[in-house]
CSV table of C-alpha atoms (C1' of nucleotides) in Angstrom, one decimal:
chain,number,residue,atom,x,y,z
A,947,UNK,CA,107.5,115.7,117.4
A,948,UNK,CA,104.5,114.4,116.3
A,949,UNK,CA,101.9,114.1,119.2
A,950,UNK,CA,102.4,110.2,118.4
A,951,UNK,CA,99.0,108.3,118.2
A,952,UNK,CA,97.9,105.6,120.8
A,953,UNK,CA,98.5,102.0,120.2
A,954,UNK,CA,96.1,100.6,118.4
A,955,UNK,CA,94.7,97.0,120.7
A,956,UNK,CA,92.9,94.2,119.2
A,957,UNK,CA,89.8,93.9,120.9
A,958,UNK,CA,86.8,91.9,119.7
A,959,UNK,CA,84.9,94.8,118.3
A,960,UNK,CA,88.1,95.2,116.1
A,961,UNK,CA,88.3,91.9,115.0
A,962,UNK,CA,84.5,91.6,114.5
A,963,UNK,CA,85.1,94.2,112.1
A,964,UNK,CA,88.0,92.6,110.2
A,965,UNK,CA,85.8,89.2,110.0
A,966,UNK,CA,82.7,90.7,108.6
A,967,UNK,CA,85.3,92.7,105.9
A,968,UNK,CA,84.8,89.4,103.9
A,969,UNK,CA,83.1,90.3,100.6
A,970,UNK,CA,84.3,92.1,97.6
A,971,UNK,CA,81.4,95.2,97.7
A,972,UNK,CA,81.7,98.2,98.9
A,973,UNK,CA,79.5,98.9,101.9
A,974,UNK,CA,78.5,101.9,103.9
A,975,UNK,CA,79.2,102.0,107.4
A,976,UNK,CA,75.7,101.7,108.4
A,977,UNK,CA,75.3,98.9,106.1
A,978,UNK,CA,78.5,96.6,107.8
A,979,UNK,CA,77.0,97.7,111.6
A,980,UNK,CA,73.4,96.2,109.9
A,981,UNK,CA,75.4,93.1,109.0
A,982,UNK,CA,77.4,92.6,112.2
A,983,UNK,CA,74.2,93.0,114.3
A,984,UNK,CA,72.9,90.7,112.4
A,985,UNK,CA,75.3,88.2,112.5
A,986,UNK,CA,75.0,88.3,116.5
A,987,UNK,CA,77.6,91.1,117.2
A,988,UNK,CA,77.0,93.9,119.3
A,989,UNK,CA,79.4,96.5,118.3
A,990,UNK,CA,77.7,100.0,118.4
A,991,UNK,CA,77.6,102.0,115.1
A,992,UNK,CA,80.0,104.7,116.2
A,993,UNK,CA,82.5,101.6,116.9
A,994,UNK,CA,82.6,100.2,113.7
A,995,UNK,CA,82.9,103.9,111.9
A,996,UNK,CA,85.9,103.9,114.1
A,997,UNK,CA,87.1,100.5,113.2
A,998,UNK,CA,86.6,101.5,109.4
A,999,UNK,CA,88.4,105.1,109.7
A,1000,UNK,CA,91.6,103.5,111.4
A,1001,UNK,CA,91.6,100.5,108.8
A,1002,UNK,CA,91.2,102.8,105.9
A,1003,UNK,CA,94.1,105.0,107.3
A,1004,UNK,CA,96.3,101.7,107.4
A,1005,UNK,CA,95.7,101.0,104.5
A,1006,UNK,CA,93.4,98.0,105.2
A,1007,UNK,CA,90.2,98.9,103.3
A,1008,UNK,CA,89.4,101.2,100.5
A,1009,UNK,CA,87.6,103.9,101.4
A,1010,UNK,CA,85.3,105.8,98.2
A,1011,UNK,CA,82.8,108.8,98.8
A,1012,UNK,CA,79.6,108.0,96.7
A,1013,UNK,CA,78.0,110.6,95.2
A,1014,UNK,CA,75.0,111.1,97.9
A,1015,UNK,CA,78.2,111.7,100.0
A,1016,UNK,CA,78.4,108.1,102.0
A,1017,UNK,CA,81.5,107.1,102.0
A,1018,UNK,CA,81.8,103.5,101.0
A,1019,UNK,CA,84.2,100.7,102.8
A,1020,UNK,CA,85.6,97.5,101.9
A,1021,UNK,CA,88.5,95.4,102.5
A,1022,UNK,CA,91.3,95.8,99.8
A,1023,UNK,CA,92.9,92.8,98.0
A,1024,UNK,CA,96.4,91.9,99.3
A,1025,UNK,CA,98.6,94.3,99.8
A,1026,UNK,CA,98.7,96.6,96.5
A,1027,UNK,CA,99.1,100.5,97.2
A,1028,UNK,CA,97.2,101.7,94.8
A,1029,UNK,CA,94.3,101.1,92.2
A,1030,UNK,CA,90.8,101.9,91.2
A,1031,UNK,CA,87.2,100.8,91.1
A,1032,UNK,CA,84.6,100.2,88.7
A,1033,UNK,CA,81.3,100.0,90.7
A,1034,UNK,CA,77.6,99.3,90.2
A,1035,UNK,CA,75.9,102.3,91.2
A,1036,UNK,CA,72.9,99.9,92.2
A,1037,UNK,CA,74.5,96.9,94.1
A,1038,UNK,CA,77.8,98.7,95.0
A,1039,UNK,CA,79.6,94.8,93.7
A,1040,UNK,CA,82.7,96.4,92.3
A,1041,UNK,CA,85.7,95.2,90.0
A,1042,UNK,CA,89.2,96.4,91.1
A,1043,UNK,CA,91.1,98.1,88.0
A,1044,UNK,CA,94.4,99.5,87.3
A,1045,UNK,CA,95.2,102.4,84.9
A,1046,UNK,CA,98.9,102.4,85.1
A,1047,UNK,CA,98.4,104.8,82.3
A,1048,UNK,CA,96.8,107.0,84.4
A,1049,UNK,CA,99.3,107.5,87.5
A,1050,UNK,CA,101.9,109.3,84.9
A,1051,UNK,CA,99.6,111.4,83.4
A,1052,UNK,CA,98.1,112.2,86.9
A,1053,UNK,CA,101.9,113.3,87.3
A,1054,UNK,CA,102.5,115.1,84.3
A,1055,UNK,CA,99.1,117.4,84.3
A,1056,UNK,CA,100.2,118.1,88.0
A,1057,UNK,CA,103.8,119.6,87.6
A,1058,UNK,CA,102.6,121.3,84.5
A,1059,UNK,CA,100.4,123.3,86.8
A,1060,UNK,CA,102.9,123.3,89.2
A,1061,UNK,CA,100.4,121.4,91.7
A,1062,UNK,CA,102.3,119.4,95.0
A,1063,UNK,CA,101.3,116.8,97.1
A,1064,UNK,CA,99.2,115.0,94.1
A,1065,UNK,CA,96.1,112.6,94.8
A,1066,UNK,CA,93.7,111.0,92.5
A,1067,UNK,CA,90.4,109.5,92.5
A,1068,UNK,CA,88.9,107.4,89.7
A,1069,UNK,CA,85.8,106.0,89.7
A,1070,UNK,CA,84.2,104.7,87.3
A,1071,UNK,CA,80.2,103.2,87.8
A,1072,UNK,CA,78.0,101.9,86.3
A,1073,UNK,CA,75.3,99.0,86.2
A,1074,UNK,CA,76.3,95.6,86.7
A,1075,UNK,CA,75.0,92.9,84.3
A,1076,UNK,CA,72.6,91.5,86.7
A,1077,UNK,CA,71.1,94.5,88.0
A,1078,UNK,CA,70.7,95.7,84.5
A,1079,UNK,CA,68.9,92.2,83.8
A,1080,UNK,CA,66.6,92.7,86.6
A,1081,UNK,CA,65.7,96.4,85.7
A,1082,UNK,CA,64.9,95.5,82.7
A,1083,UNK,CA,61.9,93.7,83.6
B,1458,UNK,CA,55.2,109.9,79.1
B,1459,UNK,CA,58.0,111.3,81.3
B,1460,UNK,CA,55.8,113.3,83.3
B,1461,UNK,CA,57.2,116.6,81.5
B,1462,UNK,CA,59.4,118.7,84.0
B,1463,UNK,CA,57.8,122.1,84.6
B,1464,UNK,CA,58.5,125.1,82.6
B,1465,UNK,CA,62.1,126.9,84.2
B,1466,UNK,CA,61.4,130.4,85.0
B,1467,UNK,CA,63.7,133.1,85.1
B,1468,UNK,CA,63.8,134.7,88.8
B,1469,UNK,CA,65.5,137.3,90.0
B,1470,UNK,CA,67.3,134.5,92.5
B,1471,UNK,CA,68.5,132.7,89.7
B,1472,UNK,CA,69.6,135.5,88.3
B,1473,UNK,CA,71.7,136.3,91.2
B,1474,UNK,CA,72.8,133.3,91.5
B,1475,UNK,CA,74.3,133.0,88.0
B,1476,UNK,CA,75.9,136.0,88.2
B,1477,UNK,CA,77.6,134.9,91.6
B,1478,UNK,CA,79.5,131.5,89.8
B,1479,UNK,CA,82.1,133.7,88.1
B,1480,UNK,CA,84.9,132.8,89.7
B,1481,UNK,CA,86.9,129.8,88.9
B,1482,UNK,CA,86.8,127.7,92.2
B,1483,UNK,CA,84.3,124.7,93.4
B,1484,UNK,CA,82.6,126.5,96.5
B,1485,UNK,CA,79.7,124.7,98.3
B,1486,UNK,CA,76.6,125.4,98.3
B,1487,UNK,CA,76.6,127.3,101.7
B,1488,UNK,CA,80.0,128.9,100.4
B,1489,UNK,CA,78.1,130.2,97.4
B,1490,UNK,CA,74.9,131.4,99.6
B,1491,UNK,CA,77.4,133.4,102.2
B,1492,UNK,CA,78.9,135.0,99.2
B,1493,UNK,CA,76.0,136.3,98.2
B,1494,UNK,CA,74.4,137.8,101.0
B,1495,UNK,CA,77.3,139.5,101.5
B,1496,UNK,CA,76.9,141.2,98.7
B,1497,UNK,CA,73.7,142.4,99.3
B,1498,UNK,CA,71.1,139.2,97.9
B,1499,UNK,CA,68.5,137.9,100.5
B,1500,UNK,CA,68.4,134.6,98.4
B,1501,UNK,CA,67.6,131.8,100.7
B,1502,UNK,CA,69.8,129.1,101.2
B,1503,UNK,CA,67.5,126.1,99.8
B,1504,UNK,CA,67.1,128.1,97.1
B,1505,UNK,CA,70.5,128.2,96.3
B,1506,UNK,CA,70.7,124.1,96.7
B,1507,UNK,CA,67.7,124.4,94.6
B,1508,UNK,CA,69.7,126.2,92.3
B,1509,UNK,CA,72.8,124.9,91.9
B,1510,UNK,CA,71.2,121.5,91.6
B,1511,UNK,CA,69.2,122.6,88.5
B,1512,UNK,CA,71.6,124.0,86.7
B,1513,UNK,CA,74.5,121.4,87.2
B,1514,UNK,CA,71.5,119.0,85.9
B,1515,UNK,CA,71.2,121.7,82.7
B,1516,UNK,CA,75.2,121.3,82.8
B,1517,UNK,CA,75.7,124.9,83.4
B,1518,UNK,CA,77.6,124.0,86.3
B,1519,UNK,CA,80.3,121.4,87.6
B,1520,UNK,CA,79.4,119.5,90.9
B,1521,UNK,CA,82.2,117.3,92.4
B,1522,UNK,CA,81.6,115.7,95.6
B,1523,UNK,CA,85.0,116.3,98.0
B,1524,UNK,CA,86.2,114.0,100.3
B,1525,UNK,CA,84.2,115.2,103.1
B,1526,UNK,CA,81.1,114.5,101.1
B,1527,UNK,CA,80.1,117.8,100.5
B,1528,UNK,CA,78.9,118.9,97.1
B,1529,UNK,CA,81.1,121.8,95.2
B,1530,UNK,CA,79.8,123.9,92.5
B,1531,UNK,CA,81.6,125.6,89.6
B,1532,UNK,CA,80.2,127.7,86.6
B,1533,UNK,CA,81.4,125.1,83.9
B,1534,UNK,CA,83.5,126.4,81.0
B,1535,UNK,CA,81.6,127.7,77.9
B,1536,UNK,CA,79.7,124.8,76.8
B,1537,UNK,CA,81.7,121.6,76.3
B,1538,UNK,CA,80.4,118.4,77.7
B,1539,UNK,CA,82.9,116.8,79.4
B,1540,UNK,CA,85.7,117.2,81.6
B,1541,UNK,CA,87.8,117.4,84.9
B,1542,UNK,CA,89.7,118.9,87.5
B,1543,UNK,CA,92.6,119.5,88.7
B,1544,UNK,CA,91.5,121.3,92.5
B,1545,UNK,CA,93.9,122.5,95.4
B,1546,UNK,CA,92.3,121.0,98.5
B,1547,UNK,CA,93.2,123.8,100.3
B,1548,UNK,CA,91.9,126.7,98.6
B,1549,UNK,CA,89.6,125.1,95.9
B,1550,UNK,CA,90.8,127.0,93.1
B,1551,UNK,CA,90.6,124.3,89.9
B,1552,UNK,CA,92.2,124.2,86.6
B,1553,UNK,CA,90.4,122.1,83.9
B,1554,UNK,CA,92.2,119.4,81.7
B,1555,UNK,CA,90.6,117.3,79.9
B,1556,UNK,CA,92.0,113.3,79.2
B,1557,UNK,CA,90.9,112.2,75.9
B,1558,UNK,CA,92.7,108.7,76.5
B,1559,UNK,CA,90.8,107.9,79.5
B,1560,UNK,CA,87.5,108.3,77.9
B,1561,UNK,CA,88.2,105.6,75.4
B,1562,UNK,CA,89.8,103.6,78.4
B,1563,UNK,CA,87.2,104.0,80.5
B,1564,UNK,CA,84.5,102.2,77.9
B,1565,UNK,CA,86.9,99.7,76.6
B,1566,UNK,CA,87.1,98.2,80.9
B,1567,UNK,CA,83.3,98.9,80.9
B,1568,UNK,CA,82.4,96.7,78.3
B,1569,UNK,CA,85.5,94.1,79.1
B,1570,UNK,CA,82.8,93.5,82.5
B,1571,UNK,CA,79.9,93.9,80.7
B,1572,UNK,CA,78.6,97.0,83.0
B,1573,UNK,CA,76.2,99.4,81.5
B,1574,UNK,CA,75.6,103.0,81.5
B,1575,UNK,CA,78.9,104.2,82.3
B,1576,UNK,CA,80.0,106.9,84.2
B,1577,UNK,CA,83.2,108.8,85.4
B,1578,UNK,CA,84.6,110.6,87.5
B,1579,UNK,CA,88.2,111.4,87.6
B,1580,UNK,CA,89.4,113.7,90.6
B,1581,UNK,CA,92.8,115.4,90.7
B,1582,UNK,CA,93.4,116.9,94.1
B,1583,UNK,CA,96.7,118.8,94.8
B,1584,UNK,CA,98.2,121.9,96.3
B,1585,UNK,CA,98.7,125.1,94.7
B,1586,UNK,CA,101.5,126.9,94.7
B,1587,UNK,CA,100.3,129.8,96.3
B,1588,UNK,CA,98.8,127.7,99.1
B,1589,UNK,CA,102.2,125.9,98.6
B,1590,UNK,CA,103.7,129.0,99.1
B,1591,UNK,CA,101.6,129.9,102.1
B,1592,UNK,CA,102.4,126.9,104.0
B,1593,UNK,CA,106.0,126.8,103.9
B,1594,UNK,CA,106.5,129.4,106.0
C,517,DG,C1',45.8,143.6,84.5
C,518,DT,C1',44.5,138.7,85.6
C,519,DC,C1',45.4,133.9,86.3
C,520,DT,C1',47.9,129.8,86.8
C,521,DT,C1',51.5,127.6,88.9
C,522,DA,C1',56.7,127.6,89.3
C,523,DT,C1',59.5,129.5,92.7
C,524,DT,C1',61.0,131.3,97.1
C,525,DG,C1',62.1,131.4,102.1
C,526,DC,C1',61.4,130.0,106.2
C,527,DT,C1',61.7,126.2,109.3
C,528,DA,C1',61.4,121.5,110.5
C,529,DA,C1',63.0,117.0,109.2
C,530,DT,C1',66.6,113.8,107.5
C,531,DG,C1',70.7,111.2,107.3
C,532,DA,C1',75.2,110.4,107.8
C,533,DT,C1',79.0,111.1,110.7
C,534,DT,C1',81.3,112.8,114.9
C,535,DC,C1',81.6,113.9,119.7
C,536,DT,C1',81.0,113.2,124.9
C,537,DC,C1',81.7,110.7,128.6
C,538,DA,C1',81.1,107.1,131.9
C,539,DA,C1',82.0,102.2,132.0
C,540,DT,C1',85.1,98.5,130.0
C,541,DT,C1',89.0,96.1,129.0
C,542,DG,C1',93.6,95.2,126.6
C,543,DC,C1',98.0,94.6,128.0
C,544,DA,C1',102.5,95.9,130.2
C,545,DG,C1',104.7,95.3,134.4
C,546,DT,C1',105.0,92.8,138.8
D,1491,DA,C1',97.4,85.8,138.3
D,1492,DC,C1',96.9,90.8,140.0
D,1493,DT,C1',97.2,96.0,139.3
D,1494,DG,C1',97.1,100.2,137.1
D,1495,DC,C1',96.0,103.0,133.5
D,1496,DA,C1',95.4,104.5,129.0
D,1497,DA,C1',92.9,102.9,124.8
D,1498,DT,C1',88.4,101.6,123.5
D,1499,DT,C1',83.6,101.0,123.6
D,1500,DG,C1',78.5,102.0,123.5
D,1501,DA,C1',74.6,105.0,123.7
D,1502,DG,C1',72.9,109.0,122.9
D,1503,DA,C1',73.5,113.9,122.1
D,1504,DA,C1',75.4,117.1,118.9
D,1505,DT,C1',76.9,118.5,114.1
D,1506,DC,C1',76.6,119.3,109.4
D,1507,DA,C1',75.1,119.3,104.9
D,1508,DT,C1',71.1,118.7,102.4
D,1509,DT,C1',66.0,118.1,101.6
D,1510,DA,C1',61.1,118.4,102.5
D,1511,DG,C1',56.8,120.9,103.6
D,1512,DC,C1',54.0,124.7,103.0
D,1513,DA,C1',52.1,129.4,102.8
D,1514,DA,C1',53.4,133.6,100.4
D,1515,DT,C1',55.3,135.5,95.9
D,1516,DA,C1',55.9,136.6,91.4
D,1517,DA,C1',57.1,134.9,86.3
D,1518,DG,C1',54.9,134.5,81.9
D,1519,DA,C1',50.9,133.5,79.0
D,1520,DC,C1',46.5,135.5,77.6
DNA sequence: GTCTTATTGCTAATGATTCTCAATTGCAGT
DNA sequence: ACTGCAATTGAGAATCATTAGCAATAAGAC
């Protein structure tokens, strides 16, 4: 039925990509091309937003829209469906949190309003201790 | 000190524009601008941006930021200071809720990572059931 | 009414992301 | 290892939302 999708290949571009997916901030796609170039690759830009799309799709990286509008990549800790950030809004180093309270409320609100196919977003931002430090001088 | 922010004046465009935000659903920018030429105002489209931006800064109106990245705008509810959404992502219409547990929540991780100037955003996305409705057939 | 300066409306400029398309290259089968 | 072909890449053009630049207007104070 479904116009089934291509099979995804592992080519070097793709694997680049996974490699470089190393630290724990979020990253724009712009800013992991910048770091891959800079580590000797030559993937092209519209590559690795490719690369970061499909990965986000599988599940592979977490994918968060900032509030210019970027949206924000980085690799996701183990396996774990589902869970939250709290992010510096200068850095972009961010915590992973869970608010199991949350995902049944999220529920609840939703059939109350009779509401289907329910998805949240939580962010929460703010400064990290050593940017705040080094603003403060 | 702060180098004072000029005087707001009251313009026939802003005018307009107020008077357009009286429905209940997040529209863009653009939405909001097509709206009202349609009815008859010749207000520019930065001006509208312009706008919008200034009076979700005055907290007259709620700006989320969707998953494409683009900016929707919403005449807030009378005056109370904080809240959020629970939006069809097909045909924007939003109810608010509010969730007095997560504000505490959200302070008590803040502080437990000793990040600063908090912010959050919480984002329920859903389907209505009108657009439910729609769908299904 | 007059003046000062915020505001408007174009339009051009940005910035991020997507698309186009020819050139590559996994990889399944032989 | 060799072929065939669809998936993938890379570079640049194309989109899209949003912002900046600037001359022309028009609030609001006097």
């Amino acid at each position: 039925m479904t116009p089934s999708a291509p099979v995804p290949r592992m080519t070097r571009q793709r694997r680049e990509i996974l490699d470089a997916l190393d630290t724990r901030d979020f990253r724009s796609a712009q800013a992991w091309h910048e770091r891959l170039r800079s580590e000797g690759s030559t993937v092209g830009l519209a590559t690795v937003y490719r690369g970061l799309q499909s990965l986000a799709e599988q599940g592979e990286v977490d994918a968060v829209v900032a509030e210019s509008g970027e949206t924000l990549y980085r690799r996701c800790e183990a396996g774990d469906e589902h869970h939250h950030h709290l992010r510096c809004r200068i850095c972009g180093r961010a915590v992973e949190i869970d608010v199991p309270e949350f995902e049944a409320f999220a529920h609840r609100i939703a059939s109350e309003h009779d509401y289907g196919d329910i998805r949240h977003t939580i962010e929460l931002t703010g400064i990290c201790p050593q940017c705040r430090a080094a603003s403060e001088r």
